[in-house]
Short mmCIF file of C-alpha atoms in Angstrom, two decimals:
data_model
loop_
_atom_site.label_atom_id
_atom_site.label_comp_id
_atom_site.label_asym_id
_atom_site.label_seq_id
_atom_site.Cartn_x
_atom_site.Cartn_y
_atom_site.Cartn_z
CA MET A 686 -67.24 32.51 17.77
CA GLU A 687 -68.12 34.24 20.65
CA LEU A 688 -70.12 33.17 23.94
CA VAL A 689 -72.99 35.09 25.22
CA ARG A 690 -72.69 34.83 29.02
CA LYS A 691 -75.14 35.61 31.63
CA ASN A 692 -74.08 36.28 35.22
CA ILE A 693 -75.58 34.58 38.03
CA HIS A 694 -75.38 35.96 41.52
CA MET A 695 -75.39 33.90 44.56
CA ASP A 696 -74.84 32.96 48.11
CA ARG A 697 -73.36 29.79 49.52
CA ILE A 698 -72.55 28.55 53.15
CA LYS A 699 -68.80 28.58 53.64
CA SER A 700 -68.84 27.37 56.61
CA GLN A 701 -70.97 26.39 59.74
CA ALA A 702 -69.82 25.53 63.73
CA ALA A 703 -71.49 25.58 66.62
CA THR A 704 -70.40 25.25 70.40
CA GLN A 705 -71.61 25.38 74.00
CA ILE A 706 -70.62 28.09 76.68
CA THR A 707 -71.21 27.85 80.26
CA LEU A 708 -71.45 30.85 82.40
CA GLU A 709 -71.45 30.93 86.06
CA ASP A 710 -71.16 33.80 88.41
CA ASP A 711 -72.34 34.95 91.73
CA ILE A 712 -74.19 38.81 91.42
CA ASN A 713 -74.31 41.20 94.33
CA ILE A 714 -77.72 42.95 94.56
CA SER A 715 -77.26 46.73 94.02
CA ASP A 716 -77.16 48.90 97.10
CA SER A 717 -80.53 50.65 95.83
CA LYS A 718 -82.68 47.77 96.37
CA PRO A 719 -83.97 45.73 99.27
CA ASP A 720 -82.48 42.48 100.71
CA ALA A 721 -84.10 39.40 99.06
CA GLY A 722 -86.31 36.79 100.62
CA LYS A 723 -87.76 34.68 97.83
CA LEU A 724 -87.38 34.47 94.07
CA ILE A 725 -90.44 34.75 91.87
CA TYR A 726 -89.84 35.00 88.37
CA ASP A 727 -86.77 35.47 85.99
CA ARG A 728 -85.72 35.65 82.23
CA GLY A 729 -82.65 36.17 80.18
CA CYS A 730 -80.85 36.62 76.89
CA VAL A 731 -78.18 37.05 74.73
CA SER A 732 -76.92 39.77 72.67
CA PHE A 733 -73.20 39.70 70.61
CA ASP A 734 -71.30 42.75 70.71
CA GLU A 735 -68.64 41.43 68.53
CA VAL A 736 -68.27 38.87 65.91
CA LYS A 737 -64.35 39.03 64.83
CA VAL A 738 -62.96 36.74 62.22
CA SER A 739 -59.38 35.34 61.82
CA GLU A 740 -57.95 32.52 59.84
CA ASP A 741 -59.88 29.23 60.97
CA HIS A 742 -61.39 30.76 63.89
CA VAL A 743 -64.23 33.10 65.18
CA THR A 744 -63.94 35.10 68.37
CA VAL A 745 -67.45 36.07 70.00
CA LYS A 746 -67.57 38.55 72.32
CA GLY A 747 -71.25 39.12 74.28
CA LYS A 748 -73.39 38.98 77.44
CA LEU A 749 -75.68 37.32 79.41
CA THR A 750 -78.51 39.87 80.69
CA PHE A 751 -80.80 38.63 82.93
CA ALA A 752 -83.33 39.93 85.47
CA VAL A 753 -85.57 38.56 88.69
CA MET A 754 -88.24 39.31 90.16
CA TYR A 755 -88.28 39.01 94.21
CA LEU A 756 -89.78 39.20 97.52
CA ALA A 757 -87.86 41.16 99.82
CA GLU A 758 -87.34 40.08 103.32
CA GLY A 759 -89.83 41.54 105.83
CA GLU A 760 -93.54 42.13 106.07
CA SER A 761 -93.31 44.17 102.50
CA MET A 762 -95.95 42.79 100.01
CA ILE A 763 -94.53 44.76 97.13
CA PRO A 764 -92.28 42.56 94.77
CA SER A 765 -88.53 44.17 93.58
CA SER A 766 -86.64 43.43 90.58
CA MET A 767 -82.96 43.92 89.24
CA GLU A 768 -81.23 43.18 86.30
CA GLY A 769 -77.69 42.06 85.60
CA CYS A 770 -75.24 41.04 83.14
CA ILE A 771 -72.62 38.11 82.59
CA PRO A 772 -69.88 39.01 79.83
CA PHE A 773 -68.55 36.02 77.52
CA GLU A 774 -65.68 35.72 75.40
CA GLU A 775 -65.22 32.70 73.20
CA GLN A 776 -63.04 31.55 70.39
CA VAL A 777 -64.50 29.09 68.11
CA TYR A 778 -62.57 26.80 65.33
CA MET A 779 -64.36 27.19 62.25
CA GLU A 780 -62.43 25.68 59.28
CA GLY A 781 -61.91 27.81 55.89
CA VAL A 782 -62.92 31.28 57.32
CA GLN A 783 -60.70 33.94 57.10
CA GLY A 784 -60.82 37.77 57.88
CA GLY A 785 -62.80 39.55 56.30
CA ASP A 786 -65.41 36.93 56.07
CA SER A 787 -68.95 37.68 57.24
CA VAL A 788 -69.85 35.45 60.05
CA LYS A 789 -73.69 35.36 61.34
CA ALA A 790 -74.28 34.56 65.02
CA LYS A 791 -77.53 33.11 66.83
CA TRP A 792 -78.01 32.06 69.87
CA ASP A 793 -80.30 29.42 72.31
CA LEU A 794 -80.46 29.98 75.89
CA GLU A 795 -80.55 26.13 76.81
CA ASP A 796 -80.74 26.85 80.71
CA LEU A 797 -81.00 29.79 83.16
CA THR A 798 -80.47 28.79 86.78
CA ILE A 799 -81.20 31.79 89.33
CA GLY A 800 -80.58 30.60 92.96
CA LEU A 801 -80.55 32.75 96.18
CA ILE A 802 -77.13 32.79 98.18
CA ASN A 803 -78.00 34.96 100.73
CA SER A 804 -80.37 37.86 100.67
CA ARG A 805 -77.50 40.26 99.10
CA LYS A 806 -76.00 37.94 96.66
CA LEU A 807 -77.38 35.61 93.64
CA SER A 808 -76.23 32.43 91.83
CA VAL A 809 -76.25 32.86 88.32
CA GLN A 810 -75.91 29.65 85.79
CA ALA A 811 -76.63 29.41 82.21
CA LEU A 812 -75.98 27.24 79.06
CA ILE A 813 -75.85 29.10 76.19
CA THR A 814 -75.28 27.32 72.37
CA VAL A 815 -74.20 29.58 69.69
CA ARG A 816 -74.48 28.97 65.91
CA LEU A 817 -72.04 30.45 63.39
CA THR A 818 -72.43 30.71 59.71
CA SER A 819 -70.03 31.92 57.11
CA GLU A 820 -72.18 33.13 53.99
CA THR A 821 -69.86 34.00 50.75
CA MET A 822 -71.30 35.45 47.53
CA CYS A 823 -70.48 34.39 44.38
CA ASP A 824 -70.79 35.07 40.82
CA GLU A 825 -71.26 32.09 37.72
CA GLU A 826 -70.95 33.49 34.16
CA THR A 827 -73.01 30.86 32.26
CA ALA A 828 -73.46 30.47 28.12
CA VAL A 829 -77.01 31.50 27.14
CA ASP A 830 -75.77 31.80 23.56
CA LEU A 831 -73.37 31.95 20.71
CA TYR A 832 -72.50 34.32 17.81
CA HIS A 833 -71.41 32.78 14.90
CA GLU A 834 -70.34 33.39 11.18
CA GLU A 835 -69.62 29.91 10.20
CA PRO A 836 -72.05 26.98 10.14
CA VAL A 837 -72.38 25.72 13.26
CA GLU A 838 -74.98 23.80 15.62
CA TYR A 839 -75.79 24.45 19.23
CA ARG A 840 -78.38 23.36 21.63
CA LYS A 841 -79.81 24.87 24.96
CA LYS A 842 -81.40 23.39 28.39
CA PRO A 843 -83.35 25.01 30.60
CA LEU A 844 -81.82 25.96 33.85
CA GLU A 845 -84.02 27.27 36.91
CA VAL A 846 -81.71 29.12 39.74
CA LEU A 847 -82.45 31.14 42.19
CA GLN A 848 -80.39 34.70 42.28
CA MET A 849 -79.49 36.73 45.34
CA ALA A 850 -81.49 39.94 44.73
CA VAL A 851 -81.14 41.75 48.20
CA LYS A 852 -78.52 40.94 50.93
CA LYS A 853 -78.73 43.89 53.93
CA ARG A 854 -79.41 44.58 57.66
CA ASP A 855 -81.60 47.21 58.51
CA ILE A 856 -83.89 48.40 61.61
CA PHE A 857 -87.51 48.85 62.17
CA ARG A 858 -88.81 51.08 64.86
CA VAL A 859 -92.02 50.50 66.44
CA LYS A 860 -93.37 53.29 69.11
CA GLU A 861 -96.90 52.60 70.90
CA GLU A 862 -98.44 54.36 73.95
CA ILE A 863 -100.82 52.08 75.81
CA GLU A 864 -103.24 53.62 78.21
CA ILE A 865 -104.44 51.40 81.31
CA PRO A 866 -108.02 51.22 81.83
CA GLN A 867 -109.85 53.52 84.22
CA ASN A 868 -110.37 51.31 87.11
CA TYR A 869 -106.70 51.04 87.60
CA PRO A 870 -104.71 52.81 90.13
CA ASN A 871 -101.88 55.42 88.71
CA ILE A 872 -98.72 54.18 88.05
CA PHE A 873 -96.33 55.01 90.29
CA GLN A 874 -93.06 52.40 89.56
CA ILE A 875 -92.60 49.55 87.41
CA ILE A 876 -91.70 46.33 89.05
CA TRP A 877 -91.62 44.17 86.36
CA GLN A 878 -92.01 44.43 82.27
CA SER A 879 -91.98 42.10 79.31
CA VAL A 880 -92.45 43.05 75.93
CA ASP A 881 -92.16 40.82 72.89
CA ALA A 882 -92.40 41.13 69.01
CA GLU A 883 -95.07 37.95 67.84
CA ARG A 884 -95.90 37.04 64.56
CA VAL A 885 -93.95 39.11 62.51
CA GLU A 886 -94.52 38.94 59.29
CA CYS A 887 -91.97 40.66 56.42
CA ARG A 888 -93.38 40.76 52.67
CA PRO A 889 -91.01 42.32 49.92
CA LEU A 890 -93.01 44.78 47.96
CA GLU A 891 -91.93 46.88 44.87
CA GLU A 892 -88.89 48.88 46.09
CA LYS A 893 -89.97 48.12 49.93
CA ILE A 894 -90.84 45.63 52.54
CA SER A 895 -94.19 45.51 54.35
CA ILE A 896 -93.85 44.64 58.39
CA GLN A 897 -96.41 43.73 60.90
CA GLY A 898 -97.22 41.82 63.80
CA ASN A 899 -98.40 42.05 67.34
CA LEU A 900 -96.63 44.04 70.44
CA SER A 901 -97.36 41.63 73.35
CA VAL A 902 -96.86 43.37 76.99
CA PHE A 903 -96.94 42.43 80.65
CA PHE A 904 -96.34 45.24 83.56
CA LEU A 905 -96.71 44.58 87.11
CA TYR A 906 -96.38 47.88 88.71
CA GLU A 907 -96.94 49.70 92.02
CA GLY A 908 -99.61 52.22 91.88
CA GLU A 909 -99.83 55.60 93.57
CA GLY A 910 -101.49 56.23 96.91
CA GLU A 911 -100.93 55.19 100.31
CA GLU A 912 -102.03 51.44 100.19
CA SER A 913 -99.56 50.99 96.88
CA PRO A 914 -101.67 48.71 95.14
CA VAL A 915 -99.75 46.14 92.88
CA ARG A 916 -101.39 45.62 89.88
CA ALA A 917 -100.75 43.41 86.72
CA PHE A 918 -101.56 44.93 83.01
CA GLU A 919 -101.25 43.18 80.07
CA ALA A 920 -102.34 43.74 76.42
CA THR A 921 -101.56 43.00 72.45
CA VAL A 922 -101.00 45.81 70.29
CA PRO A 923 -100.82 45.20 66.12
CA PHE A 924 -98.14 47.26 64.64
CA SER A 925 -97.51 47.74 60.91
CA GLY A 926 -95.32 50.03 58.63
CA MET A 927 -92.79 49.81 55.95
CA ILE A 928 -89.17 50.21 55.04
CA GLU A 929 -87.43 51.27 51.74
CA CYS A 930 -85.44 48.44 50.20
CA HIS A 931 -83.64 48.71 46.97
CA GLY A 932 -84.11 46.34 44.35
CA SER A 933 -87.07 44.44 45.97
CA SER A 934 -90.26 43.17 44.20
CA GLU A 935 -93.15 41.49 44.91
CA GLY A 936 -93.17 38.08 44.67
CA MET A 937 -89.91 37.22 45.72
CA VAL A 938 -88.61 34.69 47.64
CA SER A 939 -87.62 36.27 51.18
CA ASP A 940 -85.68 34.85 54.07
CA ILE A 941 -85.72 37.71 56.40
CA GLU A 942 -84.91 37.40 60.68
CA HIS A 943 -86.01 39.76 62.94
CA SER A 944 -84.73 40.06 66.98
CA ILE A 945 -85.56 42.80 69.21
CA GLY A 946 -82.67 45.16 69.49
CA ASN A 947 -82.82 48.42 71.90
CA MET A 948 -86.08 49.06 74.00
CA GLU A 949 -87.06 51.68 76.02
CA VAL A 950 -90.20 51.63 78.83
CA GLU A 951 -91.37 54.95 80.25
CA ILE A 952 -94.46 55.84 82.06
CA ARG A 953 -95.99 59.07 80.50
CA PRO A 954 -99.11 61.49 81.64
CA ASP A 955 -102.42 61.11 79.97
CA PHE A 956 -104.38 63.83 78.71
CA ASP A 957 -105.26 64.95 81.81
CA GLY A 958 -101.80 64.67 83.28
CA GLU A 959 -101.83 61.59 85.43
CA GLN A 960 -99.53 58.93 85.13
CA ARG A 961 -101.37 56.79 82.96
CA VAL A 962 -99.50 55.59 79.91
CA PHE A 963 -96.69 53.14 78.90
CA ALA A 964 -94.96 54.49 76.47
CA ILE A 965 -92.80 51.50 74.45
CA GLU A 966 -89.81 52.25 71.96
CA LEU A 967 -88.11 49.28 70.13
CA VAL A 968 -86.20 48.34 67.45
CA LEU A 969 -86.38 45.44 65.26
CA ASP A 970 -82.85 44.22 63.98
CA LEU A 971 -83.83 42.79 60.25
CA ASP A 972 -81.31 40.51 58.50
CA ILE A 973 -82.71 40.55 55.19
CA ASP A 974 -82.11 38.10 52.23
CA LEU A 975 -84.47 38.69 49.20
CA TYR A 976 -84.24 35.80 46.16
CA GLU A 977 -85.33 36.05 42.74
CA GLU A 978 -85.97 32.54 40.82
CA THR A 979 -84.90 32.98 37.44
CA ARG A 980 -85.61 30.59 34.30
CA LEU A 981 -82.49 30.48 31.71
CA ASP A 982 -81.47 28.54 28.70
CA ILE A 983 -78.18 27.91 28.69
CA LEU A 984 -75.76 26.09 26.27
CA SER A 985 -75.45 22.63 26.80
CA GLY A 986 -73.55 21.45 23.52
CA ILE A 987 -71.92 22.77 20.12
CA TYR A 988 -70.58 20.97 17.03
CA GLY A 989 -69.32 22.27 13.82
CA VAL A 990 -70.22 21.56 10.00
CA VAL A 991 -67.04 23.29 8.16
CA LYS A 992 -64.79 23.09 11.08
CA GLU A 993 -64.25 20.99 14.37
CA VAL A 994 -66.13 22.82 17.54
CA GLU A 995 -66.23 21.49 20.73
CA ALA A 996 -68.16 22.92 23.57
CA VAL A 997 -65.28 23.28 26.83
CA SER A 998 -67.85 22.51 29.74
CA ARG A 999 -67.61 22.37 33.85
CA PRO A 1000 -69.98 21.30 36.66
CA ALA A 1001 -71.46 24.47 38.61
CA GLN A 1002 -73.08 24.62 41.56
CA PHE A 1003 -76.93 26.16 41.46
CA ARG A 1004 -78.92 26.98 44.05
CA THR A 1005 -82.99 26.42 43.80
CA PHE A 1006 -86.00 27.02 45.63
CA LEU A 1007 -88.01 24.12 46.93
CA GLY A 1008 -90.43 26.04 49.29
CA SER A 1009 -91.56 27.65 52.62
CA PRO A 1010 -93.26 24.84 54.38
CA GLY A 1011 -95.39 25.68 57.25
CA GLY A 1012 -97.34 23.79 60.23
CA ARG A 1013 -99.08 23.90 63.47
CA THR A 1014 -98.48 21.47 66.09
CA LYS A 1015 -100.99 21.45 69.64
CA VAL A 1016 -99.02 21.47 72.83
CA ASN A 1017 -101.73 20.14 75.68
CA ASP A 1018 -100.48 19.46 79.10
CA ARG A 1019 -100.64 20.53 82.68
CA MET A 1020 -98.20 22.29 84.98
CA LYS A 1021 -98.29 21.14 88.87
CA LEU A 1022 -96.89 22.97 91.23
CA GLN A 1023 -94.14 21.61 93.82
CA GLY A 1024 -94.70 20.57 97.34
CA THR A 1025 -92.82 23.39 98.55
CA ASP A 1026 -94.72 25.97 96.62
CA THR A 1027 -97.57 28.26 97.78
CA HIS A 1028 -101.08 27.70 96.19
CA MET A 1029 -102.32 29.31 93.21
CA MET A 1030 -105.11 31.66 93.86
CA GLN A 1031 -104.84 33.68 90.60
CA LEU A 1032 -103.17 33.46 87.62
CA LEU A 1033 -101.16 36.93 86.65
CA HIS A 1034 -99.28 36.10 83.63
CA SER A 1035 -97.58 33.14 81.32
CA GLU A 1036 -95.31 33.29 78.61
CA ALA A 1037 -93.56 30.49 76.62
CA GLN A 1038 -90.99 30.09 74.31
CA ALA A 1039 -90.83 27.38 71.34
CA ARG A 1040 -87.49 26.04 70.60
CA VAL A 1041 -86.26 23.47 68.01
CA GLU A 1042 -83.98 21.01 69.41
CA SER A 1043 -83.44 18.56 66.33
CA LYS A 1044 -84.70 18.31 62.86
CA GLU A 1045 -83.84 15.47 60.03
CA VAL A 1046 -84.48 15.18 56.41
CA VAL A 1047 -87.08 12.52 55.74
CA GLU A 1048 -88.91 11.33 52.90
CA ASN A 1049 -90.55 14.69 51.34
CA GLY A 1050 -90.35 16.28 54.40
CA ILE A 1051 -88.18 17.68 57.81
CA HIS A 1052 -89.27 16.10 60.73
CA VAL A 1053 -88.85 18.72 63.67
CA LYS A 1054 -88.45 18.07 67.66
CA GLY A 1055 -88.46 20.81 69.85
CA ASP A 1056 -89.82 22.03 73.66
CA LEU A 1057 -92.10 24.53 74.52
CA GLN A 1058 -90.84 26.13 77.71
CA VAL A 1059 -93.92 27.97 79.99
CA GLN A 1060 -93.57 29.96 82.83
CA THR A 1061 -96.34 31.14 84.88
CA LEU A 1062 -96.71 34.11 87.63
CA TYR A 1063 -99.36 33.49 90.05
CA LEU A 1064 -101.08 35.33 93.11
CA SER A 1065 -100.69 32.82 95.61
CA SER A 1066 -103.48 32.37 98.78
CA ASP A 1067 -100.22 32.98 101.27
CA SER A 1068 -100.57 36.87 102.61
CA LYS A 1069 -96.65 36.47 103.54
CA VAL A 1070 -95.50 34.95 100.18
CA PRO A 1071 -98.17 36.78 97.98
CA TYR A 1072 -96.73 35.73 94.58
CA GLY A 1073 -95.35 32.40 93.13
CA THR A 1074 -94.42 30.93 90.13
CA VAL A 1075 -94.93 27.46 88.22
CA LYS A 1076 -92.26 26.12 85.29
CA GLY A 1077 -92.84 23.61 82.91
CA ILE A 1078 -91.34 21.83 79.88
CA PHE A 1079 -93.12 20.24 77.25
CA SER A 1080 -92.10 18.44 74.15
CA PHE A 1081 -93.54 18.39 70.78
CA ASP A 1082 -92.50 17.03 67.07
CA TYR A 1083 -93.77 17.56 63.48
CA THR A 1084 -93.06 16.83 59.96
CA LEU A 1085 -92.89 19.43 57.53
CA GLU A 1086 -93.83 18.71 54.07
CA VAL A 1087 -91.19 19.24 51.33
CA PRO A 1088 -91.46 17.34 48.39
CA ASP A 1089 -88.10 16.72 46.14
CA ILE A 1090 -85.87 17.67 49.67
CA ASN A 1091 -83.00 15.13 50.11
CA ALA A 1092 -79.67 15.07 52.11
CA ASN A 1093 -77.99 17.93 50.38
CA SER A 1094 -80.46 20.73 50.99
CA ILE A 1095 -79.93 23.91 53.03
CA TYR A 1096 -83.02 24.28 55.00
CA LYS A 1097 -83.76 25.92 58.40
CA VAL A 1098 -86.92 26.06 60.41
CA ASP A 1099 -87.84 28.43 63.21
CA ALA A 1100 -90.71 27.57 65.97
CA ASP A 1101 -93.01 30.44 67.35
CA VAL A 1102 -95.61 30.29 69.90
CA GLU A 1103 -98.84 31.25 68.09
CA GLN A 1104 -101.56 31.28 70.84
CA MET A 1105 -101.43 29.98 74.45
CA THR A 1106 -103.82 29.95 77.07
CA THR A 1107 -103.37 28.98 80.77
CA SER A 1108 -106.15 28.16 83.59
CA MET A 1109 -106.21 26.91 87.03
CA ILE A 1110 -107.36 23.57 87.48
CA ASP A 1111 -107.30 23.82 91.16
CA SER A 1112 -105.22 25.53 93.69
CA ASP A 1113 -102.30 23.22 92.42
CA GLU A 1114 -102.38 22.81 88.62
CA VAL A 1115 -102.36 24.38 85.73
CA ASP A 1116 -103.93 23.47 82.36
CA ILE A 1117 -101.81 24.56 78.92
CA LYS A 1118 -103.13 24.98 76.14
CA ALA A 1119 -100.91 26.11 72.74
CA VAL A 1120 -100.44 26.26 69.14
CA VAL A 1121 -96.82 25.98 68.14
CA SER A 1122 -96.37 27.52 64.57
CA LEU A 1123 -93.26 26.02 62.67
CA LYS A 1124 -91.71 27.59 59.42
CA GLY A 1125 -89.23 26.72 57.29
CA THR A 1126 -87.27 28.04 54.15
CA VAL A 1127 -85.45 25.37 52.20
CA PHE A 1128 -83.17 25.42 49.35
CA GLY A 1129 -81.78 22.72 46.80
CA ASN A 1130 -78.33 22.35 45.58
CA ARG A 1131 -78.23 21.54 41.86
CA THR A 1132 -75.05 20.50 39.74
CA GLU A 1133 -75.44 21.45 36.03
CA ASP A 1134 -72.34 21.38 33.11
CA ILE A 1135 -71.68 24.87 31.88
CA VAL A 1136 -70.39 25.81 28.75
CA THR A 1137 -67.01 28.54 29.35
CA ASP A 1138 -65.19 28.10 26.37
CA VAL A 1139 -65.43 27.09 22.74
CA ALA A 1140 -62.36 25.20 21.05
CA VAL A 1141 -62.16 25.27 17.19
CA SER A 1142 -60.01 23.57 14.95
CA GLU A 1143 -59.50 22.35 11.47
CA LEU A 1144 -61.54 19.46 10.39
CA ASP A 1145 -59.86 16.44 9.84
CA MET A 1146 -60.48 15.51 6.14
CA ASN A 1147 -59.06 12.02 6.61
CA LYS A 1148 -61.89 11.00 9.36
CA LEU A 1149 -64.52 12.72 7.16
CA ASN A 1150 -63.76 11.11 4.26
CA GLU A 1151 -64.36 7.79 5.80
CA LEU A 1152 -67.56 8.58 6.30
CA PRO A 1153 -70.14 7.71 3.36
CA GLY A 1154 -71.67 10.26 1.36
CA ILE A 1155 -74.79 9.39 1.54
CA VAL A 1156 -76.29 6.48 4.20
CA ILE A 1157 -79.43 5.44 5.38
CA TYR A 1158 -79.22 5.45 9.51
CA VAL A 1159 -81.58 3.37 11.27
CA ALA A 1160 -82.26 5.32 14.86
CA LYS A 1161 -81.07 3.33 18.05
CA GLU A 1162 -82.94 3.64 21.54
CA GLY A 1163 -81.92 6.99 22.81
CA ASP A 1164 -80.81 8.59 19.58
CA SER A 1165 -81.76 12.27 18.81
CA LEU A 1166 -81.20 14.35 15.63
CA TRP A 1167 -78.44 15.97 17.51
CA ASP A 1168 -76.12 12.73 17.80
CA VAL A 1169 -76.78 12.11 14.16
CA GLY A 1170 -76.16 15.14 12.55
CA LYS A 1171 -72.98 15.73 15.11
CA LYS A 1172 -71.73 12.13 13.89
CA TYR A 1173 -71.93 13.17 10.14
CA TYR A 1174 -71.53 16.82 10.54
CA VAL A 1175 -74.36 17.52 8.87
CA PRO A 1176 -76.93 20.50 10.19
CA ILE A 1177 -80.05 19.28 11.84
CA SER A 1178 -82.27 21.51 9.59
CA GLN A 1179 -80.56 19.41 6.38
CA ILE A 1180 -81.31 16.40 7.85
CA LYS A 1181 -85.11 17.73 8.47
CA GLU A 1182 -85.87 18.79 4.99
CA THR A 1183 -84.18 15.95 3.37
CA ASN A 1184 -86.19 13.46 5.13
CA GLU A 1185 -89.14 15.84 5.29
CA MET A 1186 -89.48 16.23 8.88
CA THR A 1187 -91.72 18.51 10.93
CA SER A 1188 -90.09 17.80 14.29
CA GLU A 1189 -87.01 16.63 15.92
CA GLU A 1190 -88.45 13.74 17.42
CA ILE A 1191 -87.39 10.24 16.33
CA LYS A 1192 -87.78 6.71 17.68
CA ALA A 1193 -85.39 3.58 17.56
CA GLY A 1194 -86.29 2.21 14.17
CA ASP A 1195 -86.52 5.23 12.26
CA LYS A 1196 -84.54 5.48 9.07
CA LEU A 1197 -82.76 8.69 7.90
CA LEU A 1198 -81.43 9.21 4.69
CA ILE A 1199 -77.82 11.39 5.63
CA VAL A 1200 -76.33 13.33 2.91
CA LYS A 1201 -72.69 14.54 3.70
CA GLY A 1202 -72.55 17.87 2.76
CA ILE A 1203 -68.58 18.64 2.71
CA THR A 1204 -66.35 16.39 0.58
CA LYS A 1205 -62.37 17.06 0.24
#
């Protein structure tokens, strides 16, 4: 006898770890920049240069990159900006990992505080959370059929599993040119820029992946001319495209993460040779996992008729797909200026980040708590301090519906700002209306006994002869033809034929005529 096996290719989480990194440094303003009088606006992001794995440890090397906009000392009404970075290296204990393992690193910038020590020096403090996940690929050989020459009975059971079809990293390039309106002055130099990829959707197709989203841009720039006017310009530009992906097909379960890698912004001339075009080139780094839902009929039991035949089994872990739940929650609130802030005259730009703080499995769902961090740049009514900023943090919570989820399920939830509007209530208060979208990916863990081998031996004739040659068997609660046939070494087809049965269903109290087929 020979088992027919089917290989199931899966990924599993080997280990997870998290750590918080505190950064603090004093940064000198570069010599080419004017003295700083007042800080206005800031942002920060984290990048990883190296993730090195050794036995039970992971060393993460990276840097915090920050940018700050400020007003120079003196009477200049034109803001300045500068960028800087703080490198870091952290060793994290991660039980079970070994050199050569693949470890994925993600970050959250929990806090960024930039202060002014003096006109030539900044104080930068940051708190970063780093989350590490080690995944490993595994193959599970499962018996799906049996080749045999001697009479034998076997049965199967259905198994729905999620197989790994594609696991790779790739990039998608976005190139856009945005021309400013005719009533805007020509661009002399960029003071501040903010470029982000929003509402990015990745969908697997046949041998490729479709990518679409919006490029959200904001520029504060100094215009050409003697008056050197400062103008704010923002726009949203849709983008779309395809990348090749061998093994992809439409309908696959996708878990595709994206982040902005390299980005370049240039000022280019328009058709008339005037500097009126922002040229943007950025790279989206893609972490692609594609899964295929497969239904198999696997062997679940074997018994012999002319020989003792037993299935050798062991428990195995399989991954299933429970769904990609999504939802939206509204955030309606207000931001109020502090007593020392200058009064608002006009809002120039607002940006927000949605962050998941905690998530917990509840009955038929995932309860998510998070916060929305909002920062608004405004034109003030004070000619001596023409710009200012107001910040706010607002909490949200939502329950994603996931039937059949349990404590052993594997899940992740991402939050994004789907839309946001800000408006002045008065010169000291801003109204916030935002919609936060939540999207989850949920996998189940399922344990099933799989047949790994078949043990064959000669029949115990003494045991066989103790069985009656013919018997009326009265079915008990929970009995099946399989149980009866295995007990008396009789094929199921023979029991059905003897009792003129058209199906294998029996119920308690049914009487079955059993005729033993083998005698000594």
